Amino acid sequence: MSDSDPPPPPFFENNERVLCFHGPLVYEGKTLKTEYRQPIKEYAYLIHYAGWNKSWDEWVLESRVLKYTDSNLVRQKELKLAHEEQLRNNRKSLVVKTPVNKKRSNVGSDTASVISASDSRSSTPIMDQKVAKTGKRDSIKNSDVGGEEFAKKRNRSECVEQESIFQVKQEVQIVLPHQLRTFLVDDWDNVVRQRRLVKLPARHSVEQILENYLKTRKKTDMHAVELCNGLREYFNCMIGSQLLYRYEREQFLEIWKTYQGPAAKKQMSEIYGISHLMRLFTKLGVCLSYTSLDVEAVNLLQQCVEEFLTFLVKNYEDYFSLEDYGVSDPEYQRQVPV
């Protein structure tokens, strides 16, 4: 769509009751105002969160907003329960017995990303009694982050980016159509809550999807070729570290041993399919923000990604199916901790 074309109608109306992502959780809210952001070709809504002081009102992109439906309310509760369980597990993981040699072991935590680190979500509000009444947070004292001495010695330039650089990084935004965002919620539900696994090798691998997309483009369309090459490279680099839920890691190790051995060496883009490819798009905007792309290159890239996502929507029934998930066997479930 060119800049001269009229924008499409907004998906949400003013004063509509909605659900909105804020951090890893979903909150009830109401749309107060609507604006069409021409540079990114997406609507933004001024959201007031139910039960919160108006100081929490914020402009959010349409990719963070969900319809207020029974199914989305169920998912909201499931996200809250999963988040609370994750916090409990993280607290337990911090209690580590000291070995005899008194050397501490490294302890890491695994935080599952549900729908988007690339959609500019801010931190989650803390619903304690004080915040609920005043809408304000307590300031963080120096003692909370290492003490006054540490705060004095820390070089501010090492931890605060220049404003101009930060603004450039924010410009790369990957906006997923509503249908694809809904699929990502179902994907999370299948793997994290229902403890199901994507059947591998995938019915349509990432390689096959990219090849099918290129068939719809002109042979001279080098931008489409470069986009597919970039998506393939990012996917193969990120699949093991950023595109898996915790429950899928054992499966990935088995797949890696099977297809990366000397007998049959294959790229992961030839094994995994649409579910993990969609997760890549939730990370891609952040990754691209750290490249040296100028404004013109960013606009061209966003246009190419938009065309690719449109292709996925047009072929939704072919590529997207909940039948691609299967129940993991009891032995696998015993190996993987809850």
mmCIF file of C-alpha atoms in Angstrom:
data_model
loop_
_atom_site.group_PDB
_atom_site.id
_atom_site.type_symbol
_atom_site.label_atom_id
_atom_site.label_comp_id
_atom_site.label_asym_id
_atom_site.label_seq_id
_atom_site.Cartn_x
_atom_site.Cartn_y
_atom_site.Cartn_z
ATOM 1 C CA MET A 1 0.000 0.000 0.000
ATOM 2 C CA SER A 2 1.453 3.389 -1.002
ATOM 3 C CA ASP A 3 1.411 6.473 1.219
ATOM 4 C CA SER A 4 -1.340 8.007 -0.924
ATOM 5 C CA ASP A 5 -3.721 5.062 -0.430
ATOM 6 C CA PRO A 6 -6.315 5.390 2.337
ATOM 7 C CA PRO A 7 -5.564 3.296 5.425
ATOM 8 C CA PRO A 8 -7.625 0.161 6.081
ATOM 9 C CA PRO A 9 -10.319 0.350 8.769
ATOM 10 C CA PRO A 10 -9.043 -0.187 12.331
ATOM 11 C CA PHE A 11 -9.533 -3.607 13.890
ATOM 12 C CA PHE A 12 -10.733 -2.070 17.183
ATOM 13 C CA GLU A 13 -13.182 0.789 17.811
ATOM 14 C CA ASN A 14 -12.907 3.618 20.318
ATOM 15 C CA ASN A 15 -14.220 2.739 23.804
ATOM 16 C CA GLU A 16 -14.055 -0.967 22.936
ATOM 17 C CA ARG A 17 -13.341 -3.408 25.738
ATOM 18 C CA VAL A 18 -10.126 -5.254 24.832
ATOM 19 C CA LEU A 19 -7.270 -7.354 26.169
ATOM 20 C CA CYS A 20 -3.766 -5.969 25.826
ATOM 21 C CA PHE A 21 -0.280 -7.414 26.248
ATOM 22 C CA HIS A 22 1.855 -5.564 28.778
ATOM 23 C CA GLY A 23 5.084 -7.455 29.298
ATOM 24 C CA PRO A 24 4.539 -11.227 29.466
ATOM 25 C CA LEU A 25 0.939 -10.930 30.683
ATOM 26 C CA VAL A 26 -2.412 -9.815 29.268
ATOM 27 C CA TYR A 27 -4.540 -7.142 30.945
ATOM 28 C CA GLU A 28 -8.085 -5.921 30.423
ATOM 29 C CA GLY A 29 -8.363 -2.429 29.002
ATOM 30 C CA LYS A 30 -10.360 0.010 26.911
ATOM 31 C CA THR A 31 -9.410 1.868 23.738
ATOM 32 C CA LEU A 32 -9.631 5.629 24.254
ATOM 33 C CA LYS A 33 -8.216 6.956 20.979
ATOM 34 C CA THR A 34 -7.068 5.576 17.634
ATOM 35 C CA GLU A 35 -4.261 6.760 15.360
ATOM 36 C CA TYR A 36 -2.910 5.391 12.093
ATOM 37 C CA ARG A 37 0.894 5.438 12.075
ATOM 38 C CA GLN A 38 1.751 5.986 8.430
ATOM 39 C CA PRO A 39 5.522 5.202 8.650
ATOM 40 C CA ILE A 40 4.878 1.670 9.929
ATOM 41 C CA LYS A 41 1.406 1.285 8.361
ATOM 42 C CA GLU A 42 -0.259 0.131 11.566
ATOM 43 C CA TYR A 43 -2.875 1.470 13.931
ATOM 44 C CA ALA A 44 -2.007 2.526 17.461
ATOM 45 C CA TYR A 45 -4.490 2.765 20.322
ATOM 46 C CA LEU A 46 -4.467 4.752 23.540
ATOM 47 C CA ILE A 47 -5.220 2.049 26.122
ATOM 48 C CA HIS A 48 -6.579 2.557 29.633
ATOM 49 C CA TYR A 49 -6.010 -0.523 31.799
ATOM 50 C CA ALA A 50 -9.020 -1.518 33.936
ATOM 51 C CA GLY A 51 -8.400 -0.894 37.642
ATOM 52 C CA TRP A 52 -5.231 1.116 37.031
ATOM 53 C CA ASN A 53 -4.502 4.783 37.514
ATOM 54 C CA LYS A 54 -4.684 6.809 34.284
ATOM 55 C CA SER A 55 -0.949 7.457 34.596
ATOM 56 C CA TRP A 56 -0.581 3.918 33.182
ATOM 57 C CA ASP A 57 -2.476 4.850 29.993
ATOM 58 C CA GLU A 58 -0.245 4.260 26.975
ATOM 59 C CA TRP A 59 -0.210 4.147 23.202
ATOM 60 C CA VAL A 60 0.239 0.603 21.942
ATOM 61 C CA LEU A 61 0.405 -0.874 18.462
ATOM 62 C CA GLU A 62 -2.401 -3.067 17.178
ATOM 63 C CA SER A 63 -0.107 -6.110 17.407
ATOM 64 C CA ARG A 64 -0.394 -5.947 21.226
ATOM 65 C CA VAL A 65 -4.201 -5.833 21.362
ATOM 66 C CA LEU A 66 -6.614 -8.780 21.397
ATOM 67 C CA LYS A 67 -10.384 -9.010 21.129
ATOM 68 C CA TYR A 68 -12.254 -9.442 24.405
ATOM 69 C CA THR A 69 -13.525 -12.977 23.806
ATOM 70 C CA ASP A 70 -14.037 -16.047 25.984
ATOM 71 C CA SER A 71 -11.157 -17.880 24.291
ATOM 72 C CA ASN A 72 -8.761 -14.967 24.833
ATOM 73 C CA LEU A 73 -9.877 -14.693 28.482
ATOM 74 C CA VAL A 74 -8.975 -18.348 28.955
ATOM 75 C CA ARG A 75 -5.572 -17.711 27.419
ATOM 76 C CA GLN A 76 -5.119 -14.693 29.689
ATOM 77 C CA LYS A 77 -5.613 -16.903 32.760
ATOM 78 C CA GLU A 78 -3.295 -19.565 31.365
ATOM 79 C CA LEU A 79 -0.564 -16.997 30.723
ATOM 80 C CA LYS A 80 -0.888 -15.710 34.285
ATOM 81 C CA LEU A 81 -0.654 -19.216 35.759
ATOM 82 C CA ALA A 82 2.331 -20.097 33.551
ATOM 83 C CA HIS A 83 4.058 -16.828 34.501
ATOM 84 C CA GLU A 84 3.502 -17.442 38.230
ATOM 85 C CA GLU A 85 4.849 -20.986 37.867
ATOM 86 C CA GLN A 86 7.886 -19.646 36.016
ATOM 87 C CA LEU A 87 8.566 -17.187 38.829
ATOM 88 C CA ARG A 88 8.311 -19.969 41.420
ATOM 89 C CA ASN A 89 10.707 -22.136 39.418
ATOM 90 C CA ASN A 90 13.153 -19.248 39.065
ATOM 91 C CA ARG A 91 13.096 -18.648 42.812
ATOM 92 C CA LYS A 92 13.741 -22.335 43.451
ATOM 93 C CA SER A 93 16.654 -22.336 41.009
ATOM 94 C CA LEU A 94 18.392 -19.643 43.056
ATOM 95 C CA VAL A 95 18.629 -21.964 46.080
ATOM 96 C CA VAL A 96 21.856 -23.826 45.255
ATOM 97 C CA LYS A 97 23.787 -25.965 47.702
ATOM 98 C CA THR A 98 27.445 -24.988 47.989
ATOM 99 C CA PRO A 99 29.795 -27.837 46.939
ATOM 100 C CA VAL A 100 32.538 -29.061 49.240
ATOM 101 C CA ASN A 101 35.191 -27.089 47.379
ATOM 102 C CA LYS A 102 33.079 -23.951 47.931
ATOM 103 C CA LYS A 103 33.013 -23.076 44.248
ATOM 104 C CA ARG A 104 29.702 -21.723 43.081
ATOM 105 C CA SER A 105 28.059 -23.192 40.038
ATOM 106 C CA ASN A 106 26.489 -20.976 37.419
ATOM 107 C CA VAL A 107 22.733 -20.879 37.610
ATOM 108 C CA GLY A 108 20.668 -19.726 34.637
ATOM 109 C CA SER A 109 16.978 -19.265 34.111
ATOM 110 C CA ASP A 110 14.855 -20.023 31.063
ATOM 111 C CA THR A 111 12.204 -17.460 30.264
ATOM 112 C CA ALA A 112 9.703 -18.481 27.564
ATOM 113 C CA SER A 113 8.779 -15.813 25.050
ATOM 114 C CA VAL A 114 5.107 -16.076 24.078
ATOM 115 C CA ILE A 115 4.284 -13.455 21.380
ATOM 116 C CA SER A 116 6.847 -10.954 20.718
ATOM 117 C CA ALA A 117 9.847 -9.283 21.946
ATOM 118 C CA SER A 118 9.775 -7.300 18.751
ATOM 119 C CA ASP A 119 6.523 -5.456 19.360
ATOM 120 C CA SER A 120 7.999 -2.932 21.822
ATOM 121 C CA ARG A 121 6.199 -4.189 24.930
ATOM 122 C CA SER A 122 7.115 -2.385 28.123
ATOM 123 C CA SER A 123 7.699 -3.990 31.500
ATOM 124 C CA THR A 124 4.854 -5.703 33.331
ATOM 125 C CA PRO A 125 3.019 -3.638 35.989
ATOM 126 C CA ILE A 126 3.380 -5.027 39.522
ATOM 127 C CA MET A 127 -0.111 -5.452 40.975
ATOM 128 C CA ASP A 128 0.634 -4.926 44.657
ATOM 129 C CA GLN A 129 -1.674 -2.959 46.914
ATOM 130 C CA LYS A 130 0.282 0.262 46.761
ATOM 131 C CA VAL A 131 0.514 0.335 42.990
ATOM 132 C CA ALA A 132 -3.160 -0.568 42.646
ATOM 133 C CA LYS A 133 -4.109 2.419 44.810
ATOM 134 C CA THR A 134 -1.669 5.060 43.590
ATOM 135 C CA GLY A 135 -0.596 3.892 40.150
ATOM 136 C CA LYS A 136 3.042 4.592 41.106
ATOM 137 C CA ARG A 137 6.068 2.416 41.643
ATOM 138 C CA ASP A 138 8.689 2.733 44.378
ATOM 139 C CA SER A 139 12.028 4.010 43.143
ATOM 140 C CA ILE A 140 14.912 1.525 43.106
ATOM 141 C CA LYS A 141 17.523 2.265 45.722
ATOM 142 C CA ASN A 142 21.230 1.969 45.086
ATOM 143 C CA SER A 143 21.412 -0.835 47.641
ATOM 144 C CA ASP A 144 19.100 -2.899 45.417
ATOM 145 C CA VAL A 145 21.584 -2.947 42.584
ATOM 146 C CA GLY A 146 24.917 -3.230 44.329
ATOM 147 C CA GLY A 147 25.163 -0.380 46.864
ATOM 148 C CA GLU A 148 26.215 3.254 46.659
ATOM 149 C CA GLU A 149 29.889 2.464 46.110
ATOM 150 C CA PHE A 150 29.048 0.350 43.098
ATOM 151 C CA ALA A 151 26.734 3.046 41.739
ATOM 152 C CA LYS A 152 29.481 5.681 41.997
ATOM 153 C CA LYS A 153 32.078 3.528 40.263
ATOM 154 C CA ARG A 154 29.822 2.389 37.440
ATOM 155 C CA ASN A 155 30.462 4.263 34.223
ATOM 156 C CA ARG A 156 27.165 5.651 32.987
ATOM 157 C CA SER A 157 28.308 5.619 29.361
ATOM 158 C CA GLU A 158 28.773 1.838 29.500
ATOM 159 C CA CYS A 159 25.140 1.082 30.339
ATOM 160 C CA VAL A 160 23.141 3.906 28.717
ATOM 161 C CA GLU A 161 22.903 4.113 24.938
ATOM 162 C CA GLN A 162 23.056 7.396 23.113
ATOM 163 C CA GLU A 163 19.560 8.628 22.313
ATOM 164 C CA SER A 164 20.212 8.845 18.575
ATOM 165 C CA ILE A 165 21.403 5.221 18.420
ATOM 166 C CA PHE A 166 18.445 4.049 20.470
ATOM 167 C CA GLN A 167 15.983 5.794 18.144
ATOM 168 C CA VAL A 168 17.528 4.124 15.108
ATOM 169 C CA LYS A 169 17.255 0.720 16.782
ATOM 170 C CA GLN A 170 13.559 1.270 17.456
ATOM 171 C CA GLU A 171 12.747 1.886 13.803
ATOM 172 C CA VAL A 172 12.851 -1.778 12.716
ATOM 173 C CA GLN A 173 9.404 -3.133 13.550
ATOM 174 C CA ILE A 174 7.947 -6.417 12.321
ATOM 175 C CA VAL A 175 4.164 -6.203 12.438
ATOM 176 C CA LEU A 176 2.408 -9.571 12.303
ATOM 177 C CA PRO A 177 -1.121 -9.812 10.877
ATOM 178 C CA HIS A 178 -3.765 -10.644 13.459
ATOM 179 C CA GLN A 179 -4.300 -14.163 12.094
ATOM 180 C CA LEU A 180 -0.618 -15.018 12.546
ATOM 181 C CA ARG A 181 -0.517 -13.552 16.053
ATOM 182 C CA THR A 182 -3.453 -15.758 17.000
ATOM 183 C CA PHE A 183 -1.571 -18.780 15.705
ATOM 184 C CA LEU A 184 1.416 -17.908 17.898
ATOM 185 C CA VAL A 185 -0.844 -17.927 20.961
ATOM 186 C CA ASP A 186 -2.134 -21.380 19.948
ATOM 187 C CA ASP A 187 1.453 -22.501 19.368
ATOM 188 C CA TRP A 188 2.408 -21.454 22.901
ATOM 189 C CA ASP A 189 -0.681 -23.165 24.314
ATOM 190 C CA ASN A 190 0.115 -26.469 22.574
ATOM 191 C CA VAL A 191 3.742 -26.634 23.672
ATOM 192 C CA VAL A 192 3.865 -24.916 27.070
ATOM 193 C CA ARG A 193 0.464 -25.723 28.570
ATOM 194 C CA GLN A 194 -0.544 -28.940 26.813
ATOM 195 C CA ARG A 195 3.064 -30.226 26.604
ATOM 196 C CA ARG A 196 2.757 -31.285 22.988
ATOM 197 C CA LEU A 197 5.543 -31.271 20.400
ATOM 198 C CA VAL A 198 5.681 -30.213 16.776
ATOM 199 C CA LYS A 199 5.951 -33.288 14.567
ATOM 200 C CA LEU A 200 9.384 -33.368 12.925
ATOM 201 C CA PRO A 201 10.460 -33.326 10.172
ATOM 202 C CA ALA A 202 7.795 -30.704 9.546
ATOM 203 C CA ARG A 203 5.055 -31.214 6.988
ATOM 204 C CA HIS A 204 6.285 -28.029 5.257
ATOM 205 C CA SER A 205 9.878 -27.184 6.182
ATOM 206 C CA VAL A 206 11.175 -23.623 6.329
ATOM 207 C CA GLU A 207 13.177 -24.357 3.166
ATOM 208 C CA GLN A 208 10.060 -25.458 1.310
ATOM 209 C CA ILE A 209 8.099 -22.410 2.439
ATOM 210 C CA LEU A 210 10.867 -20.054 1.281
ATOM 211 C CA GLU A 211 11.129 -21.861 -2.061
ATOM 212 C CA ASN A 212 7.366 -21.682 -2.566
ATOM 213 C CA TYR A 213 7.424 -17.970 -1.832
ATOM 214 C CA LEU A 214 10.179 -17.360 -4.381
ATOM 215 C CA LYS A 215 8.100 -19.168 -7.012
ATOM 216 C CA THR A 216 5.447 -16.486 -6.618
ATOM 217 C CA ARG A 217 7.987 -13.714 -7.234
ATOM 218 C CA LYS A 218 9.681 -12.668 -10.442
ATOM 219 C CA LYS A 219 13.074 -14.240 -11.122
ATOM 220 C CA THR A 220 14.541 -10.742 -11.239
ATOM 221 C CA ASP A 221 13.223 -9.888 -7.769
ATOM 222 C CA MET A 222 16.556 -9.954 -5.967
ATOM 223 C CA HIS A 223 15.049 -8.364 -2.865
ATOM 224 C CA ALA A 224 12.894 -11.453 -2.331
ATOM 225 C CA VAL A 225 15.932 -13.701 -2.821
ATOM 226 C CA GLU A 226 17.974 -11.704 -0.310
ATOM 227 C CA LEU A 227 15.091 -11.762 2.159
ATOM 228 C CA CYS A 228 14.804 -15.552 1.960
ATOM 229 C CA ASN A 229 18.575 -15.977 2.285
ATOM 230 C CA GLY A 230 18.546 -13.750 5.365
ATOM 231 C CA LEU A 231 15.591 -15.538 6.960
ATOM 232 C CA ARG A 232 17.280 -18.893 6.361
ATOM 233 C CA GLU A 233 20.535 -17.728 7.927
ATOM 234 C CA TYR A 234 18.868 -16.141 10.951
ATOM 235 C CA PHE A 235 16.699 -19.224 11.465
ATOM 236 C CA ASN A 236 19.589 -21.695 11.431
ATOM 237 C CA CYS A 237 21.605 -19.503 13.804
ATOM 238 C CA MET A 238 18.789 -18.832 16.289
ATOM 239 C CA ILE A 239 16.756 -22.055 16.345
ATOM 240 C CA GLY A 240 18.684 -23.752 19.147
ATOM 241 C CA SER A 241 19.119 -20.741 21.422
ATOM 242 C CA GLN A 242 16.105 -18.448 20.948
ATOM 243 C CA LEU A 243 13.263 -20.180 19.099
ATOM 244 C CA LEU A 244 12.583 -23.116 21.416
ATOM 245 C CA TYR A 245 10.453 -23.471 24.501
ATOM 246 C CA ARG A 246 12.046 -25.366 27.375
ATOM 247 C CA TYR A 247 9.859 -28.405 26.720
ATOM 248 C CA GLU A 248 11.262 -28.706 23.176
ATOM 249 C CA ARG A 249 14.957 -28.760 24.011
ATOM 250 C CA GLU A 250 15.319 -32.505 24.420
ATOM 251 C CA GLN A 251 13.575 -32.968 21.095
ATOM 252 C CA PHE A 252 15.989 -30.512 19.492
ATOM 253 C CA LEU A 253 19.009 -32.397 20.845
ATOM 254 C CA GLU A 254 17.722 -35.633 19.334
ATOM 255 C CA ILE A 255 17.014 -33.925 16.018
ATOM 256 C CA TRP A 256 20.476 -32.376 16.035
ATOM 257 C CA LYS A 257 22.161 -35.728 16.655
ATOM 258 C CA THR A 258 20.092 -37.389 13.926
ATOM 259 C CA TYR A 259 20.461 -34.841 11.151
ATOM 260 C CA GLN A 260 23.818 -33.250 11.934
ATOM 261 C CA GLY A 261 25.720 -36.543 12.161
ATOM 262 C CA PRO A 262 28.217 -37.723 9.528
ATOM 263 C CA ALA A 263 25.625 -39.946 7.823
ATOM 264 C CA ALA A 264 22.947 -37.308 7.145
ATOM 265 C CA LYS A 265 23.864 -33.654 7.579
ATOM 266 C CA LYS A 266 20.956 -31.240 7.174
ATOM 267 C CA GLN A 267 20.257 -27.677 8.181
ATOM 268 C CA MET A 268 17.565 -27.139 10.798
ATOM 269 C CA SER A 269 15.609 -25.089 8.233
ATOM 270 C CA GLU A 270 15.120 -28.373 6.368
ATOM 271 C CA ILE A 271 13.639 -30.047 9.462
ATOM 272 C CA TYR A 272 11.609 -27.401 11.298
ATOM 273 C CA GLY A 273 8.574 -25.658 9.843
ATOM 274 C CA ILE A 274 6.061 -22.858 10.139
ATOM 275 C CA SER A 275 5.643 -22.839 13.954
ATOM 276 C CA HIS A 276 9.291 -22.031 14.618
ATOM 277 C CA LEU A 277 9.519 -19.743 11.587
ATOM 278 C CA MET A 278 6.728 -17.612 13.066
ATOM 279 C CA ARG A 279 8.621 -17.398 16.345
ATOM 280 C CA LEU A 280 11.581 -16.018 14.387
ATOM 281 C CA PHE A 281 9.473 -13.020 13.339
ATOM 282 C CA THR A 282 8.869 -12.152 16.990
ATOM 283 C CA LYS A 283 12.658 -11.815 17.446
ATOM 284 C CA LEU A 284 13.651 -10.494 14.039
ATOM 285 C CA GLY A 285 12.888 -6.830 14.647
ATOM 286 C CA VAL A 286 15.207 -6.687 17.664
ATOM 287 C CA CYS A 287 17.991 -8.488 15.777
ATOM 288 C CA LEU A 288 17.757 -6.170 12.779
ATOM 289 C CA SER A 289 17.826 -3.107 15.033
ATOM 290 C CA TYR A 290 21.473 -3.877 15.768
ATOM 291 C CA THR A 291 22.524 -3.897 12.107
ATOM 292 C CA SER A 292 23.887 -0.875 10.243
ATOM 293 C CA LEU A 293 20.793 -0.385 8.071
ATOM 294 C CA ASP A 294 19.921 3.121 6.982
ATOM 295 C CA VAL A 295 16.340 4.440 6.844
ATOM 296 C CA GLU A 296 15.878 3.545 3.177
ATOM 297 C CA ALA A 297 17.114 -0.013 3.727
ATOM 298 C CA VAL A 298 14.846 -0.437 6.762
ATOM 299 C CA ASN A 299 11.791 0.712 4.796
ATOM 300 C CA LEU A 300 12.635 -1.673 1.946
ATOM 301 C CA LEU A 301 13.158 -4.543 4.373
ATOM 302 C CA GLN A 302 9.860 -3.886 6.115
ATOM 303 C CA GLN A 303 8.103 -3.896 2.751
ATOM 304 C CA CYS A 304 9.695 -7.233 1.804
ATOM 305 C CA VAL A 305 8.764 -8.797 5.142
ATOM 306 C CA GLU A 306 5.204 -7.491 4.793
ATOM 307 C CA GLU A 307 4.921 -9.143 1.365
ATOM 308 C CA PHE A 308 6.222 -12.433 2.774
ATOM 309 C CA LEU A 309 3.741 -12.345 5.673
ATOM 310 C CA THR A 310 0.934 -11.592 3.216
ATOM 311 C CA PHE A 311 1.981 -14.716 1.309
ATOM 312 C CA LEU A 312 1.687 -16.760 4.521
ATOM 313 C CA VAL A 313 -1.785 -15.391 5.235
ATOM 314 C CA LYS A 314 -2.958 -16.229 1.699
ATOM 315 C CA ASN A 315 -1.701 -19.795 2.161
ATOM 316 C CA TYR A 316 -2.796 -20.092 5.774
ATOM 317 C CA GLU A 317 -4.841 -23.271 5.334
ATOM 318 C CA ASP A 318 -1.915 -25.046 3.646
ATOM 319 C CA TYR A 319 0.813 -24.142 6.115
ATOM 320 C CA PHE A 320 -0.919 -23.736 9.483
ATOM 321 C CA SER A 321 -2.563 -26.687 11.209
ATOM 322 C CA LEU A 322 -2.865 -27.718 14.847
ATOM 323 C CA GLU A 323 -2.607 -31.305 13.618
ATOM 324 C CA ASP A 324 1.110 -30.647 13.209
ATOM 325 C CA TYR A 325 1.402 -31.037 16.995
ATOM 326 C CA GLY A 326 1.551 -34.478 18.579
ATOM 327 C CA VAL A 327 1.408 -35.859 22.110
ATOM 328 C CA SER A 328 4.870 -36.582 23.466
ATOM 329 C CA ASP A 329 5.464 -40.116 24.722
ATOM 330 C CA PRO A 330 5.659 -40.853 28.495
ATOM 331 C CA GLU A 331 9.417 -41.437 28.377
ATOM 332 C CA TYR A 332 9.999 -37.982 26.906
ATOM 333 C CA GLN A 333 7.735 -36.410 29.531
ATOM 334 C CA ARG A 334 9.764 -38.064 32.310
ATOM 335 C CA GLN A 335 13.017 -36.709 30.881
ATOM 336 C CA VAL A 336 11.846 -33.111 30.646
ATOM 337 C CA PRO A 337 11.203 -31.271 33.940
ATOM 338 C CA VAL A 338 7.949 -29.380 34.317
#
